[in-house]
Short mmCIF file of C-alpha atoms and ligand atoms in Angstrom, two decimals:
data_model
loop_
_atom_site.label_atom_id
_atom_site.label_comp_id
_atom_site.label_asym_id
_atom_site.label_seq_id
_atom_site.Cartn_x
_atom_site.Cartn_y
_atom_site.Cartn_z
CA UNK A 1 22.60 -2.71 16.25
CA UNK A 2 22.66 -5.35 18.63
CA UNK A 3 25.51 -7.07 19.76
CA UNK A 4 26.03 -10.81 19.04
CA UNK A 5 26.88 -12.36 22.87
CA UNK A 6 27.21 -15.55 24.52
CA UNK A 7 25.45 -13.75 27.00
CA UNK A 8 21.96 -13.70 26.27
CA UNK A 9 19.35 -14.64 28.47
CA UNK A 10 19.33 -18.17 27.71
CA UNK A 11 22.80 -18.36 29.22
CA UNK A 12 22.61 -16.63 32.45
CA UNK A 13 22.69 -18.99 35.57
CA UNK A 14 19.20 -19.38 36.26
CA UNK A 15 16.12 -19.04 34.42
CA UNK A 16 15.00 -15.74 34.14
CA UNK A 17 11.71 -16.33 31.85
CA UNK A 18 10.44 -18.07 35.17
CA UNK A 19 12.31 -15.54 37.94
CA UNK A 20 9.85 -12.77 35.64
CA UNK A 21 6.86 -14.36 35.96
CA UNK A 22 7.15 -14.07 40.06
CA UNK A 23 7.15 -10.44 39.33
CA UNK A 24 4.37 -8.81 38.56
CA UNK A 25 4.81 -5.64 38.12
CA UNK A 26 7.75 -6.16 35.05
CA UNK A 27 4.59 -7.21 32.89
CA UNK A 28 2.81 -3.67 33.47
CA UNK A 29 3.15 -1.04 30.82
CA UNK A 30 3.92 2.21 31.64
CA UNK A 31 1.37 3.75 28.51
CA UNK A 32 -0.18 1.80 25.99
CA UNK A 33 1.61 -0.46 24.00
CA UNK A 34 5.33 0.65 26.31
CA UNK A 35 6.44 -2.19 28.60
CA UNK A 36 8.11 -1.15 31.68
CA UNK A 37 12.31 -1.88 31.33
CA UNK A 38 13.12 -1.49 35.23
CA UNK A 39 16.26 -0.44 35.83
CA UNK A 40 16.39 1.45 38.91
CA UNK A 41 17.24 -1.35 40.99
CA UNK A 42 19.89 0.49 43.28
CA UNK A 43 17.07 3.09 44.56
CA UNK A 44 14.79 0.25 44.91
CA UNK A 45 13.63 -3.39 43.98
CA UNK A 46 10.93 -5.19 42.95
CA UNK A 47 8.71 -7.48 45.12
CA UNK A 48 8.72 -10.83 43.77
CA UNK A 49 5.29 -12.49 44.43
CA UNK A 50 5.59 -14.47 47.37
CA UNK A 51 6.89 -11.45 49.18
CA UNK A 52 3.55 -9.47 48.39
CA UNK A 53 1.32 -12.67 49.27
CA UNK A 54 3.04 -13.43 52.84
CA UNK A 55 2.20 -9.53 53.81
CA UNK A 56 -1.59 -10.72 52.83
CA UNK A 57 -1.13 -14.06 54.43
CA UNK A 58 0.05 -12.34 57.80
CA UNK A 59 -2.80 -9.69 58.20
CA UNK A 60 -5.37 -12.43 57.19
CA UNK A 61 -4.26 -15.16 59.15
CA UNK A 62 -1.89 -13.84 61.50
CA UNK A 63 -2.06 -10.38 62.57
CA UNK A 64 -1.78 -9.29 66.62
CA UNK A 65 1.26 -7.65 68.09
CA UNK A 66 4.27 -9.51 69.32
CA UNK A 67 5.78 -10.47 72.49
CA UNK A 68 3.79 -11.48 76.18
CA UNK A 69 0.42 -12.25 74.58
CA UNK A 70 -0.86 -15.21 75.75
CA UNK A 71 -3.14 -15.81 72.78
CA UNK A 72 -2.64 -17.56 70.10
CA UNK A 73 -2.06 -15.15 67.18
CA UNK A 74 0.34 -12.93 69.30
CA UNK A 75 2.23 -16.51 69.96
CA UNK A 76 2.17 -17.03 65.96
CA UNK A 77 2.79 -13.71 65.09
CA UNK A 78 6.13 -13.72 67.91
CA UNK A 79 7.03 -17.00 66.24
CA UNK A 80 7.18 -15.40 62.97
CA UNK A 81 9.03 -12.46 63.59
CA UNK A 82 11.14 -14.17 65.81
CA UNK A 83 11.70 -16.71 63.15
CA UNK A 84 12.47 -14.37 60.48
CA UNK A 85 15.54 -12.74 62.99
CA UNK A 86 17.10 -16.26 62.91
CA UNK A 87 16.52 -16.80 58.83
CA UNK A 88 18.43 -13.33 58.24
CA UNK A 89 21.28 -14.24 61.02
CA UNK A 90 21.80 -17.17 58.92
CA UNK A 91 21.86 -15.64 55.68
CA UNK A 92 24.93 -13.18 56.57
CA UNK A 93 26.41 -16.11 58.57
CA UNK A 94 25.76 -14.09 62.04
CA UNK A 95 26.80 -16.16 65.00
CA UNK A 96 23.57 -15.58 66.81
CA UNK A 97 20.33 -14.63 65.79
CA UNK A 98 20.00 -12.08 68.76
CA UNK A 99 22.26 -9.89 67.01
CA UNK A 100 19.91 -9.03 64.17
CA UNK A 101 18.02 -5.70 64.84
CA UNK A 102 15.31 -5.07 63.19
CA UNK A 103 15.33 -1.20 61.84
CA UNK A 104 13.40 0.98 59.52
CA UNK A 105 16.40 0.82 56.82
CA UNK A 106 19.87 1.29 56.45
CA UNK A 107 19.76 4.85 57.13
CA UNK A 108 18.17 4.17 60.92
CA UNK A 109 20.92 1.54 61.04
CA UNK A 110 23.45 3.63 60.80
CA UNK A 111 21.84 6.55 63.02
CA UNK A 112 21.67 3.70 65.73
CA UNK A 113 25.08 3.18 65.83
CA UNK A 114 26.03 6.81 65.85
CA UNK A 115 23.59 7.48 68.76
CA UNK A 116 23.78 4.03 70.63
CA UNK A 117 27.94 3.06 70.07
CA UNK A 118 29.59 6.47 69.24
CA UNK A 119 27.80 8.62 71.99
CA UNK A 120 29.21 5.56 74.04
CA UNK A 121 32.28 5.10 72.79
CA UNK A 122 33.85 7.98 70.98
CA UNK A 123 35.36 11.27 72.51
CA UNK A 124 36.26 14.79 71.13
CA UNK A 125 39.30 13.75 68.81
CA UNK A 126 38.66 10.59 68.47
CA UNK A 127 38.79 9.99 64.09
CA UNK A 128 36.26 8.04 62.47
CA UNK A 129 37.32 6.96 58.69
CA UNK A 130 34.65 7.33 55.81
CA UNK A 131 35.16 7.47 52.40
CA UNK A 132 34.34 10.10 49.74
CA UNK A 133 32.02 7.51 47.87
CA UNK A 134 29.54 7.12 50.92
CA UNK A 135 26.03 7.27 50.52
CA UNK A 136 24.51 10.17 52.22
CA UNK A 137 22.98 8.14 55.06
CA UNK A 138 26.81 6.86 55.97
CA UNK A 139 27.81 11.09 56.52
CA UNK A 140 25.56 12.71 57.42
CA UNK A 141 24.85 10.76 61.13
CA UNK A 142 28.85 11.54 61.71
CA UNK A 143 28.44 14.73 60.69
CA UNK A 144 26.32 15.40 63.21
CA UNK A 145 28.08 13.25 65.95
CA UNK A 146 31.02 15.52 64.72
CA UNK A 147 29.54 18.95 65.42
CA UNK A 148 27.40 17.69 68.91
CA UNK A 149 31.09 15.53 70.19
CA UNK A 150 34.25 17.01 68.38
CA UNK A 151 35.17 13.82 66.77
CA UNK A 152 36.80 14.26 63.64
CA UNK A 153 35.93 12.84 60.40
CA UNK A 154 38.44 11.10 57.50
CA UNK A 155 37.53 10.85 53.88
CA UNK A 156 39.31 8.43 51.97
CA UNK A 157 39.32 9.92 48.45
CA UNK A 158 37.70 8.35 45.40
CA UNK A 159 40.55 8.22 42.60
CA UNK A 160 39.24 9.87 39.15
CA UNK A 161 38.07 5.88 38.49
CA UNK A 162 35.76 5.89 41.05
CA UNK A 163 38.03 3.29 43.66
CA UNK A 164 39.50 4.50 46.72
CA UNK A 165 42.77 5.72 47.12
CA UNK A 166 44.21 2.92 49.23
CA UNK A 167 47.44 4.60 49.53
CA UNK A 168 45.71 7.75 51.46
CA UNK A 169 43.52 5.02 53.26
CA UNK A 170 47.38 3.88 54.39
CA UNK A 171 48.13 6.90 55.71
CA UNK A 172 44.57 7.95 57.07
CA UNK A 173 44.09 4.93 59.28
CA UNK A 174 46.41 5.40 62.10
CA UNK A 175 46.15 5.08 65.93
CA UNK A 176 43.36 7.46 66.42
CA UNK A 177 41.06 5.82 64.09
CA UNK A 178 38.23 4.45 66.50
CA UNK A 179 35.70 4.14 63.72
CA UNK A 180 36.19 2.97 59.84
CA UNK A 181 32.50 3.11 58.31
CA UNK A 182 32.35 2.25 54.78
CA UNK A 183 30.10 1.12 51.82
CA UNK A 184 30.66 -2.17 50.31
CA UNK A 185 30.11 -0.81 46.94
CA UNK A 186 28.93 2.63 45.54
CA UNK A 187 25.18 3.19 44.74
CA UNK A 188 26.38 6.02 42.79
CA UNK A 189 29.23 4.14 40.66
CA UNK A 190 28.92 1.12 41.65
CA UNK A 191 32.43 0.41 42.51
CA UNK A 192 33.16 -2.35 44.44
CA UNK A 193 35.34 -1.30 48.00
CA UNK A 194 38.40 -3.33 48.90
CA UNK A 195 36.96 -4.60 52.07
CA UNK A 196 40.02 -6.77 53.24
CA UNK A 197 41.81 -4.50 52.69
CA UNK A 198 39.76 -1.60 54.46
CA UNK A 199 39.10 -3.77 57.31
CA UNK A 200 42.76 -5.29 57.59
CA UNK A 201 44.04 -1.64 58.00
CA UNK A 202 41.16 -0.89 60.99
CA UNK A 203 41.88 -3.88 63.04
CA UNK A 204 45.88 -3.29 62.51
CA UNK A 205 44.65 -0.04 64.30
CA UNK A 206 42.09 -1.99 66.95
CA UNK A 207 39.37 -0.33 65.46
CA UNK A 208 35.19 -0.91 65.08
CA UNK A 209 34.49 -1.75 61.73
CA UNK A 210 30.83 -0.79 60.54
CA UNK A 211 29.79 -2.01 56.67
CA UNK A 212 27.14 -0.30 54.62
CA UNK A 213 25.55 -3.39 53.30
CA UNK A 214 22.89 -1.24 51.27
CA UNK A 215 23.82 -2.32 47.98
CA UNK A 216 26.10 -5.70 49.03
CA UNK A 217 23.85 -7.29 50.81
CA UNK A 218 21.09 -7.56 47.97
CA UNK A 219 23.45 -8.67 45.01
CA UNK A 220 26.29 -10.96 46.39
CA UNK A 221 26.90 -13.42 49.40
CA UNK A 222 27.75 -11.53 52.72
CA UNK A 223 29.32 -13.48 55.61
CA UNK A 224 29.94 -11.05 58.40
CA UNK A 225 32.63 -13.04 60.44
CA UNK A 226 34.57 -13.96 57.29
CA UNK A 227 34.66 -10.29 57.05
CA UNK A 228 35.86 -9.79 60.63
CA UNK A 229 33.43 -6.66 61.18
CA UNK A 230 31.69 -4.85 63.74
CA UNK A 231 28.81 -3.59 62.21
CA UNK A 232 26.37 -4.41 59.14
CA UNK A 233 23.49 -2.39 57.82
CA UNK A 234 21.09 -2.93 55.43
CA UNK A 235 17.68 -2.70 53.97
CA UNK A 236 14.91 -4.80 53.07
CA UNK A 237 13.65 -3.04 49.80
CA UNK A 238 16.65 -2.79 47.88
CA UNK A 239 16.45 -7.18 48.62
CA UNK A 240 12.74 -8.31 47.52
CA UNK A 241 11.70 -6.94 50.85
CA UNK A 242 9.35 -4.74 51.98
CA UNK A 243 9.55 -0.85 52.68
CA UNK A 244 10.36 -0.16 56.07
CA UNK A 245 12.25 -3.08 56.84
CA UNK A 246 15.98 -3.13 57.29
CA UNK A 247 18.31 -4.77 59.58
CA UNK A 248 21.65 -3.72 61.77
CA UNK A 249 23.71 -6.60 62.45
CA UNK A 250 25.95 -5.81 65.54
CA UNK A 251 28.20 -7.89 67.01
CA UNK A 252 26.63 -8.96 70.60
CA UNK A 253 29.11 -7.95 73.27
CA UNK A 254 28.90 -4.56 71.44
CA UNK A 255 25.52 -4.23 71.69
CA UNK A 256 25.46 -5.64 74.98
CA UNK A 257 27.17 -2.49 75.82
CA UNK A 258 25.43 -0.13 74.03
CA UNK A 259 22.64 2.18 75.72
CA UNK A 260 19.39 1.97 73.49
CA UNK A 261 18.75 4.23 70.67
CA UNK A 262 15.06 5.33 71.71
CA UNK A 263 12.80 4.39 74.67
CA UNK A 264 9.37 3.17 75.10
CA UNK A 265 7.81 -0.13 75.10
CA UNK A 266 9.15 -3.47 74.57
CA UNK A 267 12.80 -2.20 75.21
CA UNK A 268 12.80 -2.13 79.16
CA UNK A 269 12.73 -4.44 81.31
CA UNK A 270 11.20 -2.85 84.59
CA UNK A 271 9.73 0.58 84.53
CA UNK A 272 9.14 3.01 87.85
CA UNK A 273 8.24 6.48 87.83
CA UNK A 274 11.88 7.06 88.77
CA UNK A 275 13.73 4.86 86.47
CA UNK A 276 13.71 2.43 84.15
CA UNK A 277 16.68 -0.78 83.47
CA UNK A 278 17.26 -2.05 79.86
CA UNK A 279 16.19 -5.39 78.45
CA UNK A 280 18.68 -7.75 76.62
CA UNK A 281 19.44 -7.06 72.64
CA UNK A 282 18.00 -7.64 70.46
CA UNK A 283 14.59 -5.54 72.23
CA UNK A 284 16.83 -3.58 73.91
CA UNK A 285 16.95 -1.89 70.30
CA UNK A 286 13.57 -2.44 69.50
CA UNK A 287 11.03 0.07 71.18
CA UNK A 288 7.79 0.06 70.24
CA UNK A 289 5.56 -2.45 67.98
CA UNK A 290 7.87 -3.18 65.06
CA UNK A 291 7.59 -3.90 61.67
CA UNK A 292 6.21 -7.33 61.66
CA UNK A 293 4.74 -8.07 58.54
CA UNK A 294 8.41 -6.47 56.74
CA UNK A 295 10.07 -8.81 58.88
CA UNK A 296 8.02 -11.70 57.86
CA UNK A 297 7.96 -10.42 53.95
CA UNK A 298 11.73 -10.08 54.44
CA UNK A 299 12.65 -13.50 55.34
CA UNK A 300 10.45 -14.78 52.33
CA UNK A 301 12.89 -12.20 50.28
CA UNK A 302 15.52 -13.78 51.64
CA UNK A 303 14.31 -17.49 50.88
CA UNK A 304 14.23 -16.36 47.74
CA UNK A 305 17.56 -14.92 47.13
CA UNK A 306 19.04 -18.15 48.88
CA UNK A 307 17.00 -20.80 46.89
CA UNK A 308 18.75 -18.46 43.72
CA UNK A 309 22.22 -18.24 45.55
CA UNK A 310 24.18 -15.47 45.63
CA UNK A 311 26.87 -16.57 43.65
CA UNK A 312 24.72 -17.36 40.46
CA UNK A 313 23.10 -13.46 41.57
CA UNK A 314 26.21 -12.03 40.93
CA UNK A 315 27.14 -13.92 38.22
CA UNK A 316 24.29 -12.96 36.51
CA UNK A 317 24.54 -9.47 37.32
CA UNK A 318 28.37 -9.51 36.36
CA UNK A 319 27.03 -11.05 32.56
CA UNK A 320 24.72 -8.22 32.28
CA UNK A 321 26.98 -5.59 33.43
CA UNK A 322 29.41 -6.63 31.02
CA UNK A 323 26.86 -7.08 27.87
CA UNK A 324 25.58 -3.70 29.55
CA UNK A 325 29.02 -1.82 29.07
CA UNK A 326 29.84 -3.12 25.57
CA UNK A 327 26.28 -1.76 24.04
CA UNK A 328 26.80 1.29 25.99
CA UNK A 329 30.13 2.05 24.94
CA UNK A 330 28.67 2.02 21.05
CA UNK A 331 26.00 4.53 22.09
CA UNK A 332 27.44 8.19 20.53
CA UNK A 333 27.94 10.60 22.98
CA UNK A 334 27.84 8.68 26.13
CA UNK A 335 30.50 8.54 28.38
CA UNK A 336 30.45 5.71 31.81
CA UNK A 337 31.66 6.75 34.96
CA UNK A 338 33.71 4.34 37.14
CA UNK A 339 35.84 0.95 36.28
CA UNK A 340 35.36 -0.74 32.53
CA UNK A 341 35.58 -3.94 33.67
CA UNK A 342 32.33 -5.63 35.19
CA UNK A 343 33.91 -8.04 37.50
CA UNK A 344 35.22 -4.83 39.04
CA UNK A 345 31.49 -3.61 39.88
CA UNK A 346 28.32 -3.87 41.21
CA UNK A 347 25.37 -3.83 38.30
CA UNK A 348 25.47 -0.15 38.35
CA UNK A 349 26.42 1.81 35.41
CA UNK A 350 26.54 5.77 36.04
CA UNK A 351 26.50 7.75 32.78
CA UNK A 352 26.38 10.80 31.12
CA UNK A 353 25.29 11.86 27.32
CA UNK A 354 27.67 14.70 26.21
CA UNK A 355 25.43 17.89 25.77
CA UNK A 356 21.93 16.63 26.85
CA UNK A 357 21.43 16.73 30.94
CA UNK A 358 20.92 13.78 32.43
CA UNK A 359 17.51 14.21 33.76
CA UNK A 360 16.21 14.95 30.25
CA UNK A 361 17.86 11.98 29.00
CA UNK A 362 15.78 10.44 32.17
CA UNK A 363 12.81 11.88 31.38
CA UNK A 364 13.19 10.93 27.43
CA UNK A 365 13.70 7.13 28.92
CA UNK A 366 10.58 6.71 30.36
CA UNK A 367 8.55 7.61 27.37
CA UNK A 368 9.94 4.61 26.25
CA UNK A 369 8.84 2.89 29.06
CA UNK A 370 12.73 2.91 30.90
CA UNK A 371 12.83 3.36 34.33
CA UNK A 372 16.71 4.49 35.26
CA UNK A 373 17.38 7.01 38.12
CA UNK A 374 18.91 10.38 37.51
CA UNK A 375 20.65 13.35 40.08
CA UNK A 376 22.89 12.53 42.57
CA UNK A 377 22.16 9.38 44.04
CA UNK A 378 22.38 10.98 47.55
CA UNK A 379 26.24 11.32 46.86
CA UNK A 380 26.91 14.30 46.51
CA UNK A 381 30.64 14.68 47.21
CA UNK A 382 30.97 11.95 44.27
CA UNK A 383 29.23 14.50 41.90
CA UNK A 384 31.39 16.98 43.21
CA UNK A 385 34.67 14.48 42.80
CA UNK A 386 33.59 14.18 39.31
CA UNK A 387 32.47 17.61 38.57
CA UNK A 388 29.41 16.78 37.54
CA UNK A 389 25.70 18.13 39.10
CA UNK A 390 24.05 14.78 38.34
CA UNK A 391 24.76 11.40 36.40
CA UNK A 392 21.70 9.28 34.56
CA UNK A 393 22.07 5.37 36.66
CA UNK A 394 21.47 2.27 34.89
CA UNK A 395 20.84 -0.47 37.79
CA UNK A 396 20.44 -3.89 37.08
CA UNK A 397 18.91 -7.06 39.45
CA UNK A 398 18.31 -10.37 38.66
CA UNK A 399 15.64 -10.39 36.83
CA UNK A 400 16.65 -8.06 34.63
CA UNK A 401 17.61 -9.31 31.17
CA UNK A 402 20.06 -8.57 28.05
CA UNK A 403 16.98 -7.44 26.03
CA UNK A 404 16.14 -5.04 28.41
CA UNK A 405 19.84 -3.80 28.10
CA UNK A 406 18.73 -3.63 24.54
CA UNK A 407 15.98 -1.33 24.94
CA UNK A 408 17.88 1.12 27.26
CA UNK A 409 20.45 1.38 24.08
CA UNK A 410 17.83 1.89 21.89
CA UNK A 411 15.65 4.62 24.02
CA UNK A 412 19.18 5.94 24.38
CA UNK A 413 19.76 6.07 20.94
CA UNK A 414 16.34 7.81 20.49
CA UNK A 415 17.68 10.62 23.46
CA UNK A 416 20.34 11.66 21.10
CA UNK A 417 17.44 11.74 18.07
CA UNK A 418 15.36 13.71 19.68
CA UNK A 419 17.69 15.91 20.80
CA UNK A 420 18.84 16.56 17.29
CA UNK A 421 22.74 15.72 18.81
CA UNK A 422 23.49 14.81 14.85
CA UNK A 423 25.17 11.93 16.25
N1 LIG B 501 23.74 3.26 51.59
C1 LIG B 501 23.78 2.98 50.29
C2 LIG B 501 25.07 2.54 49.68
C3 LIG B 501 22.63 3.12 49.52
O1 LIG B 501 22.67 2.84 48.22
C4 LIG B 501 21.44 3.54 50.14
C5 LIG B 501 20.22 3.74 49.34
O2 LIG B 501 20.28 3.99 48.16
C6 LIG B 501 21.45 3.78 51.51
C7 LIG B 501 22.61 3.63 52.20
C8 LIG B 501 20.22 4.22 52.23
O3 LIG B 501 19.26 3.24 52.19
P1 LIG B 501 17.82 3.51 52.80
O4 LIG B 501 17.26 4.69 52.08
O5 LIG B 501 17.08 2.25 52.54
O6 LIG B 501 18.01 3.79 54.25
#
């Protein structure tokens, strides 16, 4: 039975009958006669297609490495990526386009930080504050800073709704807190992380603030100095991007005083057999030949996303959520993990179908052609929080629609069929 809404396509904030048809890969059928539903946004977007044609463009037309080359496709191809570094700088409201690094992803962007800031800055005893709902990439790198400089790590608990406990946070953030690193919203859950609040705490306490932007960035409108952080990371494929691509944003006289993360070419500024001095952020981070068609690919993302705007993204995302956790809620058996409300979320909706595991229910989804991630979402101290191995994930993105919400309820509905729950 489907729902009677205000909500339906025709209502959401932009057109998504035309957003579709710069996509693709959502007409492609996953077997004959099954149309691919995608709704694993949070592992990974789709690639709208001027993202795939300005990769094209730039080998075609374009393609030499960057930096010193005196001819005229390394000039272009510098331009370009250079350009690109400015586009993103504006898009999170950066001060200065020589604070955007360009990374691998938002797991190397993090991993910088550890190596280049906290092998810098941080000291056996020194506490850095994480919460329990972090993405693997946002404990592990501490983890390891931990066990190689005796700093000690802080996890601010997830309550049984999937929030933080803000009250612990209270007491956790204290004078020895050097470090508060925290997502802006769970890829697991998808709650949504007090940041004022977070960050109000930390710089009570004068400390860095580092934001994993993984799944902010991509689904609502990031300014980092409104913020008053440190730190941002995120990547370029959970954004319209391309694999590969993802950016730290550091504040500059913080990376001014960081030592690089890795050496080799590009980085340096004069090189002897003996030693070797530094050159000014942002190459100073960059060794090697970078990514430069994922840069390029990523500011056309990010043209994208802006000529949208963020606001109508989430907005959008919010309608869905919402249409997404009334169906749901009428589906027998299933049972949502995390806040009811979606103005309270991101467009994730974690899940579980009493009795059938969830990568069954997974694996029953795509034979009706719906693509939704099951496991542990590389958090596993929130399957452990909620005493549960794995949870089937629901993620939604702007071109995703209330019909497709439709067919996930239906395929769901199916699960329990097959199944034989009786329900
Ligand atoms: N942080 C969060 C919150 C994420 O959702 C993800 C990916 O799912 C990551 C970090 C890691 O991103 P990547 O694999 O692009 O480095």
């Amino acid at each position: 039975m489907t729902l009677v809404l205000d909500t339906t396509s025709t209502h959401l904030p932009f057109d998504i009958a035309r957003i579709r048809r710069d996509f693709p890969i959502l007409k492609r059928e996953v077997a004959p006669g099954v149309p691919l539903v995608y709704l694993d946004n949070a592992a990974t977007s789709q690639r709208p297609v001027q993202v795939i044609a300005s990769i094209t463009r730039y080998y075609r037309d374009h393609n030499a490495n960057i930096h010193r080359g005196v001819h005229t496709l390394s000039v272009e191809s510098t331009d370009m990526y250079e350009g690109e570094r400015a586009k993103i700088a504006q898009f999170i409201n950066a001060p200065d386009a020589r604070e955007i690094i360009f990374t691998r992803n938002t797991t190397e962007s993090i991993n910088l930080v550890a190596h280049a800031w906290g092998r810098k800055f941080l000291q056996a005893g020194d506490e850095v504050v994480l919460s329990e709902i972090e993405h693997h990439s946002n404990i592990v790198p501490w983890q390891m800073l931990r066990d190689e400089r005796g700093i000690v790590l802080r996890f601010i608990p997830m309550l049984p709704d999937g929030t933080l406990d803000l009250d612990e946070a209270r007491r956790l953030i204290g004078p020895k807190t050097k470090l508060l690193s925290v997502t802006a919203m769970s890829n697991a859950l998808g709650s949504i992380v007090p940041l004022t609040d977070l960050i109000a705490m930390a710089k009570a306490e004068g400390a860095t603030v580092l934001v994993d932007g993984a799944q902010s960035v991509p689904h609502m409108a990031v300014d980092v100095q409104a913020l008053g952080i440190d730190f941002l990371a995120f990547s370029g494929h959970k954004m319209l991007g391309p694999n590969g691509i993802g950016v730290l944003w550091g504040r500059l006289d913080l990376l001014d005083a960081m030592d690089p993360f890795m050496g080799g070419g590009d980085m340096i500024l004069t090189v002897t057999l003996d030693r070797s001095t530094w050159a000014d952020v942002p190459a100073k981070f960059e060794a090697g030949t970078p990514d430069i068609s994922g840069a390029i690919g990523l500011g056309v993302a990010v043209d994208y996303l802006a000529a949208l705007g963020m606001d109508a993204i989430r907005k959008h995302e919010i309608e869905i959520t919402d249409y997404a956790l009334r169906r749901l809620a009428d589906v027998p058996g299933l049972s949502i993990f995390g806040r009811p409300n979606a103005q309270e979320r991101g467009g994730v909706i974690s899940f579980e179908l009493e009795g059938i595991h969830p990568h069954d229910v997974g694996q029953v989804l795509d034979t009706h052609g719906v693509a939704i991630r099951t496991g542990h979402h590389c958090a596993q101290p929130v399957m452990a929080a909620l005493n549960v191995p794995a949870t089937a994930r629901a993620s939604f993105y702007l071109y995703n629609t209330t019909e497709e919400v439709d067919a996930l309820v239906d395929a769901l509905e199916q699960t329990n069929a097959f199944f034989g729950t009786g329900r």
